[in-house]
mmCIF file of C-alpha atoms in Angstrom:
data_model
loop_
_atom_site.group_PDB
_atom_site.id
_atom_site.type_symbol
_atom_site.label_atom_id
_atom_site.label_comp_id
_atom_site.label_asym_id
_atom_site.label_seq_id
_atom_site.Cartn_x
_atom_site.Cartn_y
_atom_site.Cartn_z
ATOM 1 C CA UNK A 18 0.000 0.000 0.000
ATOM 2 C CA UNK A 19 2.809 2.335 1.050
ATOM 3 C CA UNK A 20 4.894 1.613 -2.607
ATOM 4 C CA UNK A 21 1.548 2.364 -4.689
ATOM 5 C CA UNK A 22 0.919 5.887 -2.945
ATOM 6 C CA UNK A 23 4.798 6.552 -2.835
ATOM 7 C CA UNK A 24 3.896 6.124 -6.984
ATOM 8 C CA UNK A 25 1.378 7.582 -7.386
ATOM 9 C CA UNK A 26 3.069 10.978 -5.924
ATOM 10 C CA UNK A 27 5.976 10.455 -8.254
ATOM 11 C CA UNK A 28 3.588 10.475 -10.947
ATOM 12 C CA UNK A 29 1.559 13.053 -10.112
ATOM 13 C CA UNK A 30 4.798 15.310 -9.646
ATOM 14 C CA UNK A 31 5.627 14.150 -13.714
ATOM 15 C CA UNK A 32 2.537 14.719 -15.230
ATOM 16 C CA UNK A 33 2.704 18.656 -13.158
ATOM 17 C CA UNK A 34 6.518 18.984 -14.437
ATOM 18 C CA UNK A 35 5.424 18.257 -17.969
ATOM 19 C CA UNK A 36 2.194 20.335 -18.386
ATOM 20 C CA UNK A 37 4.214 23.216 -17.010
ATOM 21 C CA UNK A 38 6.324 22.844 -19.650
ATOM 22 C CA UNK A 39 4.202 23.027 -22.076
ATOM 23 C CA UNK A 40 2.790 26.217 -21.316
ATOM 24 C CA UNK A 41 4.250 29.009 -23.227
ATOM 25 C CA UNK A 42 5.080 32.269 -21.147
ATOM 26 C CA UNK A 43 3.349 35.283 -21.961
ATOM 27 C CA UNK A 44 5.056 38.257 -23.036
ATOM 28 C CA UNK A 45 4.895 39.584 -19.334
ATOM 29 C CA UNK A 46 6.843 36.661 -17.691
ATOM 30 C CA UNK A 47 9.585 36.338 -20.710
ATOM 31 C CA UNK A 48 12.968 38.027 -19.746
ATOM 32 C CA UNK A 49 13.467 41.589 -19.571
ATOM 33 C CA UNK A 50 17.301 41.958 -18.740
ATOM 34 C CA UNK A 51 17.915 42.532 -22.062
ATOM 35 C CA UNK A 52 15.641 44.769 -22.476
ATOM 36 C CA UNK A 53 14.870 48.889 -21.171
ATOM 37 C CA UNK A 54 11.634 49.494 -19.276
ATOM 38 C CA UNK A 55 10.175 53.407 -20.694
ATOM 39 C CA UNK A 56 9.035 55.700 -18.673
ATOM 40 C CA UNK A 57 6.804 58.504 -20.673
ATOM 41 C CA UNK A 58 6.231 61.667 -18.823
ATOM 42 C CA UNK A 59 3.605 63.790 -20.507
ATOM 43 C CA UNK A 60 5.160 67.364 -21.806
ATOM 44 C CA UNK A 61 1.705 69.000 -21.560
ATOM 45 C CA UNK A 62 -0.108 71.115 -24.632
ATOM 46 C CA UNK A 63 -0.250 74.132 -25.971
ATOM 47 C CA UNK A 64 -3.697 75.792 -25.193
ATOM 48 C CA UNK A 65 -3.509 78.873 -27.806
ATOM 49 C CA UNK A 66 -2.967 79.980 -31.237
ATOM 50 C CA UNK A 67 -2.835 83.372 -32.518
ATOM 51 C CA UNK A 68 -5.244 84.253 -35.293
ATOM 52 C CA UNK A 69 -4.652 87.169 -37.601
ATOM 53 C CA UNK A 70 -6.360 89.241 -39.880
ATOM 54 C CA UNK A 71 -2.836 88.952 -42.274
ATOM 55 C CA UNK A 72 -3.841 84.917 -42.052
ATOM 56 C CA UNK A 73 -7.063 85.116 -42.417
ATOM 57 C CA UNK A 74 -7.207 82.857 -45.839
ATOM 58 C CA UNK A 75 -4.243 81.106 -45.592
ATOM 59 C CA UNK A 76 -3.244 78.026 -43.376
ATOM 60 C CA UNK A 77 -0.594 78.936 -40.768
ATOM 61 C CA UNK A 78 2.019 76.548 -41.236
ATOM 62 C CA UNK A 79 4.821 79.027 -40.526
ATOM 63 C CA UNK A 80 3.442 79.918 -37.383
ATOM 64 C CA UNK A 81 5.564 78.883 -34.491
ATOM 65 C CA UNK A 82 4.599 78.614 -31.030
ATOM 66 C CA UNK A 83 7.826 80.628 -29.543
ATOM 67 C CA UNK A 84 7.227 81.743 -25.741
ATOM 68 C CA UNK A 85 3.370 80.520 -25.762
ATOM 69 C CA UNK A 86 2.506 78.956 -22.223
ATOM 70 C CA UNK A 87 1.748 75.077 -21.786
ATOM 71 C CA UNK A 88 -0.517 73.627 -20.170
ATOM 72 C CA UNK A 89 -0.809 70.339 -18.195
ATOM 73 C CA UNK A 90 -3.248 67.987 -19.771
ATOM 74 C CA UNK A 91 -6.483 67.316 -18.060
ATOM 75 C CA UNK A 92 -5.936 64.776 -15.023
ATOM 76 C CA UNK A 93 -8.214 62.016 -16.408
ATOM 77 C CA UNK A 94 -7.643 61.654 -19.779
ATOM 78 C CA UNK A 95 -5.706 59.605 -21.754
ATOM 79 C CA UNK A 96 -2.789 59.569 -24.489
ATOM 80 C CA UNK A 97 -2.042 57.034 -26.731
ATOM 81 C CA UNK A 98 2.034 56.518 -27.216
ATOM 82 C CA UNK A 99 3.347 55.277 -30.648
ATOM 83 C CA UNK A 100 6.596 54.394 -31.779
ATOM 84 C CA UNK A 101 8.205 54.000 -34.870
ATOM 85 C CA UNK A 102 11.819 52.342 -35.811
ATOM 86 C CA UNK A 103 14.628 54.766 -37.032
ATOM 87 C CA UNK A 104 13.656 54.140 -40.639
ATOM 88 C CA UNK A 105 10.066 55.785 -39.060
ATOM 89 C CA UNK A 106 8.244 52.228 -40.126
ATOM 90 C CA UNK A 107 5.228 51.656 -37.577
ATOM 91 C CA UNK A 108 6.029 49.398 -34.557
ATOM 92 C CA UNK A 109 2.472 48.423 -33.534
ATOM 93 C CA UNK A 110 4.219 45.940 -30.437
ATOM 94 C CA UNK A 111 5.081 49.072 -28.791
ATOM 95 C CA UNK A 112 1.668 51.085 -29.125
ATOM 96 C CA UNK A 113 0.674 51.789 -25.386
ATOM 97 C CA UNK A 114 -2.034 53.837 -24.020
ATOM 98 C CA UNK A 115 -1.602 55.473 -20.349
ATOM 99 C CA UNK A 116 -3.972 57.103 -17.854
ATOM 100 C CA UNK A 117 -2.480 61.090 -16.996
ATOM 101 C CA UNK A 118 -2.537 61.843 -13.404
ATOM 102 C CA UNK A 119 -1.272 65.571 -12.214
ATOM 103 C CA UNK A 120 0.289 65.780 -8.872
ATOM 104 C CA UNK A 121 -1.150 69.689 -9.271
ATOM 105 C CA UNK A 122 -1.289 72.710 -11.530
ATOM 106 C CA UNK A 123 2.256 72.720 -12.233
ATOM 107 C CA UNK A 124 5.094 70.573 -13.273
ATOM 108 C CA UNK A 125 4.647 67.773 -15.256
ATOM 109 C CA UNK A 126 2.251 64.842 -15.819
ATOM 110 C CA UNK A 127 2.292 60.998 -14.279
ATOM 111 C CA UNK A 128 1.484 58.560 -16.962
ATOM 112 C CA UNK A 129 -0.149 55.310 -15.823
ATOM 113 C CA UNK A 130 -0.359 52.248 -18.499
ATOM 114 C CA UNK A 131 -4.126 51.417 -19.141
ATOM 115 C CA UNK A 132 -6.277 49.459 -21.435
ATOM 116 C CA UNK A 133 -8.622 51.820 -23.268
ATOM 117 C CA UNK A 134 -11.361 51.024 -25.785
ATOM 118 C CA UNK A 135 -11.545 52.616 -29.434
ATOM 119 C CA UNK A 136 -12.555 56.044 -28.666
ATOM 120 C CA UNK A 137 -9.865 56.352 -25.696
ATOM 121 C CA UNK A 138 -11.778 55.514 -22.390
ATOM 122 C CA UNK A 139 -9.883 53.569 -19.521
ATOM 123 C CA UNK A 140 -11.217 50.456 -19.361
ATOM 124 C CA UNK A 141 -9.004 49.162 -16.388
ATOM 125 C CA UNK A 142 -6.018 49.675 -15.240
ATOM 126 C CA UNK A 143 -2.352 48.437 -15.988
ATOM 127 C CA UNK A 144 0.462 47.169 -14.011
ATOM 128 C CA UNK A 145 3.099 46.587 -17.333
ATOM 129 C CA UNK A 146 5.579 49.234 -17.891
ATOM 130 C CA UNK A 147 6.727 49.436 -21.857
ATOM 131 C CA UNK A 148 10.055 47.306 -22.716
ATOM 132 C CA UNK A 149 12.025 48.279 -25.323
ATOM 133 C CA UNK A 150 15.050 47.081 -26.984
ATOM 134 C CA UNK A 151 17.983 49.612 -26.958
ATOM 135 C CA UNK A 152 17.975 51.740 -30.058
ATOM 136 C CA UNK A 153 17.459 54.855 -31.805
ATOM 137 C CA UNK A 154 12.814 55.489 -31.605
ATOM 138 C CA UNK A 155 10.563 58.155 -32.822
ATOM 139 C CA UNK A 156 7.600 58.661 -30.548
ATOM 140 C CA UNK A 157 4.286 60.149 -31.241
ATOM 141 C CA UNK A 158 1.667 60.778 -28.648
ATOM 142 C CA UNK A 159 -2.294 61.382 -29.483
ATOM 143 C CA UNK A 160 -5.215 62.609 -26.403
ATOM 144 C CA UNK A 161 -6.999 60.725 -25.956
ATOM 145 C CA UNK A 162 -6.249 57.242 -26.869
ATOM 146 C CA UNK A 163 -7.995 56.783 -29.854
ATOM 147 C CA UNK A 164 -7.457 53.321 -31.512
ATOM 148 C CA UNK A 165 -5.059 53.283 -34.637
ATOM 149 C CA UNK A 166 -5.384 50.914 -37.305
ATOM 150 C CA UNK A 167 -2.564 49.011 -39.172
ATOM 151 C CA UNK A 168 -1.552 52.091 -41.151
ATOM 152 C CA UNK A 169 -1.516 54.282 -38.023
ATOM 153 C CA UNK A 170 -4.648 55.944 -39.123
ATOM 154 C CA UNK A 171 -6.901 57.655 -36.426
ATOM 155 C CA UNK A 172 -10.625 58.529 -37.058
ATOM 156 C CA UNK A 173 -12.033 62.132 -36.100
ATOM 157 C CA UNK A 174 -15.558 63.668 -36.786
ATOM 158 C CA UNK A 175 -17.055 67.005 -35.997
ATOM 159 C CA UNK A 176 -17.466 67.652 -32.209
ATOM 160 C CA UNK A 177 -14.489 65.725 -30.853
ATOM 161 C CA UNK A 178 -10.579 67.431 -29.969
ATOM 162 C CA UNK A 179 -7.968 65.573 -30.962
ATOM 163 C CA UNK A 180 -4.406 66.789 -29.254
ATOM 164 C CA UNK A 181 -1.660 65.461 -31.004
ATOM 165 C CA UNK A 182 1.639 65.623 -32.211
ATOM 166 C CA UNK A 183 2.358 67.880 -34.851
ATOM 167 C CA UNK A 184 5.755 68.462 -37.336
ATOM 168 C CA UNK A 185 4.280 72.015 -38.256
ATOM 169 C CA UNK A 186 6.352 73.405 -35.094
ATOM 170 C CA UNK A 187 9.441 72.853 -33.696
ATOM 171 C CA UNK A 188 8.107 72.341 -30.216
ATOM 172 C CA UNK A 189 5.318 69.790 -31.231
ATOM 173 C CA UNK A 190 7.527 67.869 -33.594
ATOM 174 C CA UNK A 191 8.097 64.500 -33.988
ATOM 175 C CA UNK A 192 11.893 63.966 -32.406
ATOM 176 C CA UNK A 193 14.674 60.925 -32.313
ATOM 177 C CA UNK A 194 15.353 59.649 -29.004
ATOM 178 C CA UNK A 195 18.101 56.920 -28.330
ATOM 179 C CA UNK A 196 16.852 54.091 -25.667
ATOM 180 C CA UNK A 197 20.047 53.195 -23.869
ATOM 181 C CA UNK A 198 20.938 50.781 -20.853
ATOM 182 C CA UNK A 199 24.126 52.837 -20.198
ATOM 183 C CA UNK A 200 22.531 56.198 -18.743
ATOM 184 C CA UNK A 201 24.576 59.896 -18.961
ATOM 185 C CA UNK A 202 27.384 58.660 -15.817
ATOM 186 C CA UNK A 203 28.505 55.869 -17.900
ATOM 187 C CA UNK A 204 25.988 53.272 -15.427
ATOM 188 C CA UNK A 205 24.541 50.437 -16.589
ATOM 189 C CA UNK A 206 20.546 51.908 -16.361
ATOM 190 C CA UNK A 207 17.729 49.067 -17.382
ATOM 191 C CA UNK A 208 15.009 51.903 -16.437
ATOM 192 C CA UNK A 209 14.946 55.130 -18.815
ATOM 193 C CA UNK A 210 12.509 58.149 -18.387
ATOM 194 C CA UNK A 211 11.007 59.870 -21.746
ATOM 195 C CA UNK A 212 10.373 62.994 -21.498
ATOM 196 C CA UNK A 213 7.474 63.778 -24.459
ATOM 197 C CA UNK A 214 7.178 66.722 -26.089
ATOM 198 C CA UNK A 215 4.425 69.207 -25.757
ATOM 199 C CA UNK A 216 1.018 68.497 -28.385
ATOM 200 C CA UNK A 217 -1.555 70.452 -30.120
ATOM 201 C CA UNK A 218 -4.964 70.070 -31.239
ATOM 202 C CA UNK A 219 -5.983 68.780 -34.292
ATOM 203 C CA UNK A 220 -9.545 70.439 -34.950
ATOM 204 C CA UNK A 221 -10.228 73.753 -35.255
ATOM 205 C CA UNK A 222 -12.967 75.253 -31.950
ATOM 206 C CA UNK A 223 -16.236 77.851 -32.739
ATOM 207 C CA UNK A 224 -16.764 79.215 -29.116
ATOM 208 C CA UNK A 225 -20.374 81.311 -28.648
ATOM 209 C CA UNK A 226 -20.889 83.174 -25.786
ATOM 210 C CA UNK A 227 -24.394 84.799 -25.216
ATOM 211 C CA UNK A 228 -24.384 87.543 -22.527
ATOM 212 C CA UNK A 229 -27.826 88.881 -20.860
ATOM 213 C CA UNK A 230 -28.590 92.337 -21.580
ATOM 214 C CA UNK A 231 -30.876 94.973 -21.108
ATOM 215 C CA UNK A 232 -34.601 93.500 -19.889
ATOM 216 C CA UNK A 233 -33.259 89.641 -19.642
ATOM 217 C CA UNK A 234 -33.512 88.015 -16.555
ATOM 218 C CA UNK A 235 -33.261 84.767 -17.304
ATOM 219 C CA UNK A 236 -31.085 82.645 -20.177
ATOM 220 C CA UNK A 237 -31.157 79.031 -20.802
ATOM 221 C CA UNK A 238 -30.101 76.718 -23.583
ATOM 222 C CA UNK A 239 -32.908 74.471 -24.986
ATOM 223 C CA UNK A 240 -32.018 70.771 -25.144
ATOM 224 C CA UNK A 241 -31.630 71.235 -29.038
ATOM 225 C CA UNK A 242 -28.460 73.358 -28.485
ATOM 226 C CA UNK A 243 -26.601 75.219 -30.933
ATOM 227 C CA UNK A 244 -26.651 73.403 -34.633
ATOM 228 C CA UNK A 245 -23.483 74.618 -36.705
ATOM 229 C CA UNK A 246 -23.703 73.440 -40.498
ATOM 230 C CA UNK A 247 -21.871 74.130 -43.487
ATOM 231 C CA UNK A 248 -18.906 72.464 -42.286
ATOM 232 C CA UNK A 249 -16.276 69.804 -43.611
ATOM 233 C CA UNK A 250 -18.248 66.699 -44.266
ATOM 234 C CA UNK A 251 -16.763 63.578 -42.990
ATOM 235 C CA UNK A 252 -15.940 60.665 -45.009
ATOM 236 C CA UNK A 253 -18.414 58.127 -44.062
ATOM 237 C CA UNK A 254 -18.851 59.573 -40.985
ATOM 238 C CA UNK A 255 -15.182 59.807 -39.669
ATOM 239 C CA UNK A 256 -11.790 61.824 -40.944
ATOM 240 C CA UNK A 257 -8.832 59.833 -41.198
ATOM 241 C CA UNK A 258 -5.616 61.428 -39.655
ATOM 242 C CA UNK A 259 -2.812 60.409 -40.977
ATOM 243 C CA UNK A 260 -0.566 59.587 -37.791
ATOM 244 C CA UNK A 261 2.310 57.673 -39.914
ATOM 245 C CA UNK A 262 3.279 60.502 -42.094
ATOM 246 C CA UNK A 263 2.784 63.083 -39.692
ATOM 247 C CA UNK A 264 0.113 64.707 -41.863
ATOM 248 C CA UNK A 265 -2.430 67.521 -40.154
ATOM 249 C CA UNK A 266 -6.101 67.057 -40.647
ATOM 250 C CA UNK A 267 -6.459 68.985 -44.054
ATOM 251 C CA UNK A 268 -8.489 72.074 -44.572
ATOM 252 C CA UNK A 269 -11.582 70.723 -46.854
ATOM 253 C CA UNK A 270 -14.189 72.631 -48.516
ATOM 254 C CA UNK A 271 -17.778 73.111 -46.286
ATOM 255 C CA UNK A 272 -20.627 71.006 -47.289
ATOM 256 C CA UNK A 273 -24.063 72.274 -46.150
ATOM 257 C CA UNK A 274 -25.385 68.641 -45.274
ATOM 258 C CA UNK A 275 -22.410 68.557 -42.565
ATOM 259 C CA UNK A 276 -23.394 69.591 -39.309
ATOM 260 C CA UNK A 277 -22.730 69.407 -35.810
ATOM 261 C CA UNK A 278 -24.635 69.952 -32.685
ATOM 262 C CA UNK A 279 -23.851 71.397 -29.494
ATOM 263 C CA UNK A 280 -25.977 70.018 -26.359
ATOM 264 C CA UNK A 281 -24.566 71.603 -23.537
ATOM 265 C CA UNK A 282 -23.262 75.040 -21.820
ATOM 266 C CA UNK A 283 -21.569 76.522 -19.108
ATOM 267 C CA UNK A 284 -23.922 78.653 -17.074
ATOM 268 C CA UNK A 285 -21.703 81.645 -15.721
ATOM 269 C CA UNK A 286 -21.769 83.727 -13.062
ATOM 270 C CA UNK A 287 -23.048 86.953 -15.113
ATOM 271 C CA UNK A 288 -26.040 84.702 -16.409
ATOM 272 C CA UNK A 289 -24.152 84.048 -19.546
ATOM 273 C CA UNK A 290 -24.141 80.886 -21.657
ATOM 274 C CA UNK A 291 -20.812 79.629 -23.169
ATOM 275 C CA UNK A 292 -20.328 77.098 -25.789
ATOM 276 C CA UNK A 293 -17.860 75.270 -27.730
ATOM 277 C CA UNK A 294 -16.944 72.205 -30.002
ATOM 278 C CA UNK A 295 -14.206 71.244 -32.115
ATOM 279 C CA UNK A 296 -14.822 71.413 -35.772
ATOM 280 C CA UNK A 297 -13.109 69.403 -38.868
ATOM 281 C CA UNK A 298 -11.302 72.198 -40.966
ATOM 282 C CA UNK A 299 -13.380 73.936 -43.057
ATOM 283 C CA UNK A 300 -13.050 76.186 -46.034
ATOM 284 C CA UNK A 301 -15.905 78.210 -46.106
ATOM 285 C CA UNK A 302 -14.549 81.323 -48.186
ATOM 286 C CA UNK A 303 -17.090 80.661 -50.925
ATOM 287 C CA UNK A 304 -20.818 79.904 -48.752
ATOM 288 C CA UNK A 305 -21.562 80.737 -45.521
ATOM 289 C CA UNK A 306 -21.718 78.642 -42.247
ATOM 290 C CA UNK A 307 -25.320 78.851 -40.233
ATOM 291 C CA UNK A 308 -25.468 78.760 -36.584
ATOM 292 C CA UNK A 309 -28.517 78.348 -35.041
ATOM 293 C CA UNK A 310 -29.233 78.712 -31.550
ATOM 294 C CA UNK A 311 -31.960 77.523 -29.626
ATOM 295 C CA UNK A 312 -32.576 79.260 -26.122
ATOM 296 C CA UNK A 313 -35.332 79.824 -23.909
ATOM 297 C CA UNK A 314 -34.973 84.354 -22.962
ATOM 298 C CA UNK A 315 -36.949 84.875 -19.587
ATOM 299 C CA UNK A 316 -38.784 81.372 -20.195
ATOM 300 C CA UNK A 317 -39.798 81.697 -23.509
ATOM 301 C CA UNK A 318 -38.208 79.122 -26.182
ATOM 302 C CA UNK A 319 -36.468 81.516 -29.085
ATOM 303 C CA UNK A 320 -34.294 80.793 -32.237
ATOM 304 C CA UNK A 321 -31.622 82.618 -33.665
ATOM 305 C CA UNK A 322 -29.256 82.089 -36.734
ATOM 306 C CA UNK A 323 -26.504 83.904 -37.630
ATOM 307 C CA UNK A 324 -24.715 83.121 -41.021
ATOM 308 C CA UNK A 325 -20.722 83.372 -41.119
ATOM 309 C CA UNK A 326 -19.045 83.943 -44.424
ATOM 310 C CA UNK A 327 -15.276 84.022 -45.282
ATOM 311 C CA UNK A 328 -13.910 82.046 -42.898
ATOM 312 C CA UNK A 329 -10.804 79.435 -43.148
ATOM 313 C CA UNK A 330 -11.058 77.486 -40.307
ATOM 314 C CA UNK A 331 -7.639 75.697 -39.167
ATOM 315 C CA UNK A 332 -6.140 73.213 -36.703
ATOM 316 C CA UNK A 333 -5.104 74.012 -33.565
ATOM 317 C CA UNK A 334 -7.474 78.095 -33.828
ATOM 318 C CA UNK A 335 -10.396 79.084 -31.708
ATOM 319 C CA UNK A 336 -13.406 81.426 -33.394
ATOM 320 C CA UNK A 337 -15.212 83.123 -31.033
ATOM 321 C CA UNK A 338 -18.517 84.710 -30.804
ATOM 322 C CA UNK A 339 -19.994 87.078 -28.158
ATOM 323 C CA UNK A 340 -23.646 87.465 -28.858
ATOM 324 C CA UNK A 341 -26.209 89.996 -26.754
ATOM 325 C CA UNK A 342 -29.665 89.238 -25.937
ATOM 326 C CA UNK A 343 -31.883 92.580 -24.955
ATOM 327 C CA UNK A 344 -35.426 93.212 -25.036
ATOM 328 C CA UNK A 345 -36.167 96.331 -27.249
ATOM 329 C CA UNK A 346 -39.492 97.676 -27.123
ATOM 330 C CA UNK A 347 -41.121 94.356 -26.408
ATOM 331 C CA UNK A 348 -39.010 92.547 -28.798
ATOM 332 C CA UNK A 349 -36.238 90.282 -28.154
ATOM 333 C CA UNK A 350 -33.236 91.084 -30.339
ATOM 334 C CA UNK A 351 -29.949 89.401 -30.594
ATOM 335 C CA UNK A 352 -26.550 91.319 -31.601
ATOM 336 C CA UNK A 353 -23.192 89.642 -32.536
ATOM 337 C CA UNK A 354 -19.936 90.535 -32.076
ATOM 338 C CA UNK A 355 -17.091 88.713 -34.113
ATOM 339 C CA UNK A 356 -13.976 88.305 -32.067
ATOM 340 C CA UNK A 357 -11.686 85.711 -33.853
ATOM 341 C CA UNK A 358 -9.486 87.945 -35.775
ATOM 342 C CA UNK A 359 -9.344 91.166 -33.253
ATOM 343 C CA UNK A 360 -8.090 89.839 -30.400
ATOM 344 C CA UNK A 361 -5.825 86.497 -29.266
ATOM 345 C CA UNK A 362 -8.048 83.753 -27.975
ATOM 346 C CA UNK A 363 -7.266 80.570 -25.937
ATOM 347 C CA UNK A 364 -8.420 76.843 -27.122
ATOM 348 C CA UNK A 365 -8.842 74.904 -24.068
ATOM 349 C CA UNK A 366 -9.837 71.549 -24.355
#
């Protein structure tokens, strides 16, 4: 009895030994001493542009963003990190996503690794750091995560902000960095921080801001919002970025089928309404672009359009609107005022 069960536990040790082995480790448990773990620390974005009347027609590729402040990105969101081989060819194993965390209002930005879905919303969280193998990389970063395809494509559509990199500027650009296990003192270093440049955005931003005035008491945006149209028409619903070459969103004629909606405002302390949403870049020097807004002056449902010709709307530029609401002689009467090319603006996303 004592020789069978003696047996029976060498066997059962065997069969354990030999299933093991046959299991293939994942990518987490493999070795890493011969590879460097990557540490990206977010650079921020820059939250303004300067439109001009001079620019008003052209795109502002020569612009350069010399002694403009930068901004830490929202704590929250997410980025997307993507990194490409010396000869700039798409390495897809290294594609990583990260949750940004800010310590404060200063400084720079924690990046956590994270699994996201398609449109860049943490799904849970991640305890793998990114391995590389020691070379010379080009990194890219995108906010939020979105989901790239096998070209390193992204998808965009009217009333989404896209923050990206961007090799229009110097201090956006796409640079080399060398991963190394020997750090600056000559020490053999497996760990190596990244310090990412500061991004952009990719759409251009309408901002309206309707101010109370003489004989209203009382302003409120209807649930039907403020419908923009006359704007870049997606292709089949979505824009494709083109995140392997580098290439901006490009400035496309207005269609007047495209449209976009805006469902919600910020209720200020003045009784003011303020609006935004990022737009696809439009051409719209040859038709106008409607905005219609829907709000309810001293609790009575209105509509008001205003048509915008001549504009050139670009990545990266905020147009802003200040609009009046006053009761005159019974009537209620709305008055714009055009700010975007009078005055610098801010694009906060």
């Amino acid at each position: 009895m004592k020789r069978m069960i003696v047996f029976k536990s060498w066997l059962y040790v065997i069969m354990v030994l030999l299933c093991t082995a046959c299991v293939p480790a994942s990518p987490e448990e493999e070795s890493t001493e011969e590879l460097v773990q990557v540490n990206p620390i977010a650079g921020g974005y820059y939250a303004s542009m300067l439109p001009s009347v001079r620019t008003r027609a052209t795109a502002q590729d020569s612009e350069t963003l010399q002694d403009k402040p930068i901004y830490l990105l929202e704590d929250g969101s997410t980025i997307r990190l993507v990194v490409y081989d010396n000869a700039k060819n798409l390495m897809e194993e290294y594609s990583k996503a990260y949750l940004v965390r800010n310590a404060g209002t200063s400084g720079s930005s924690l990046l956590y690794p994270c699994e996201v879905d398609d449109d860049g919303t943490v799904i849970s969280s991640s305890s793998t750091p990114l391995y590389m193998k020691a070379g010379t990389y080009y990194f890219r970063i995108l906010s939020p995560a979105k989901a790239l395809n096998s070209k390193g494509f992204v998808n965009i559509g009217n009333g989404e902000y896209l923050l990206a990199t961007d090799d229009r500027y110097t201090q956006t650009a796409m640079t080399a960095v060398t991963i190394t296990k020997i750090d600056e003192g000559g020490t053999l270093n497996n760990v190596q921080t990244l310090y990412l440049p500061p991004i952009i955005n990719q759409t251009a931003r309408m901002q309206f801001t309707v101010k109370a005035g003489e004989g209203v008491h009382s302003l409120e945006m209807l649930a039907e919002g403020i419908e923009i149209s006359g704007i870049q028409q997606p292709l089949d619903n979505t824009t494709s970025f083109d995140w392997v070459n580098g290439e901006v969103l490009p400035v496309k004629v207005g269609d007047q089928s495209a449209s976009v909606r805006i469902t919600q405002a910020t209720q200020n302390a003045d009784n003011s309404l303020m609006a935004h949403t990022g737009i696809l870049p439009t051409d719209a020097r040859s038709h106008s672009i409607s905005v219609l807004l829907n709000l309810k002056v001293n609790g009575n449902p209105t509509q008001y359009q205003m048509l915008l010709t001549g504009l050139y709307l670009t990545a990266g530029h905020s147009y802003n609107y200040t609009a009046t609401v006053k009761i005159s002689n019974g009537v209620t009467v709305l008055t714009w005022q055009n700010r975007s090319w009078t005055e610098n603006v801010e694009m906060d996303t």
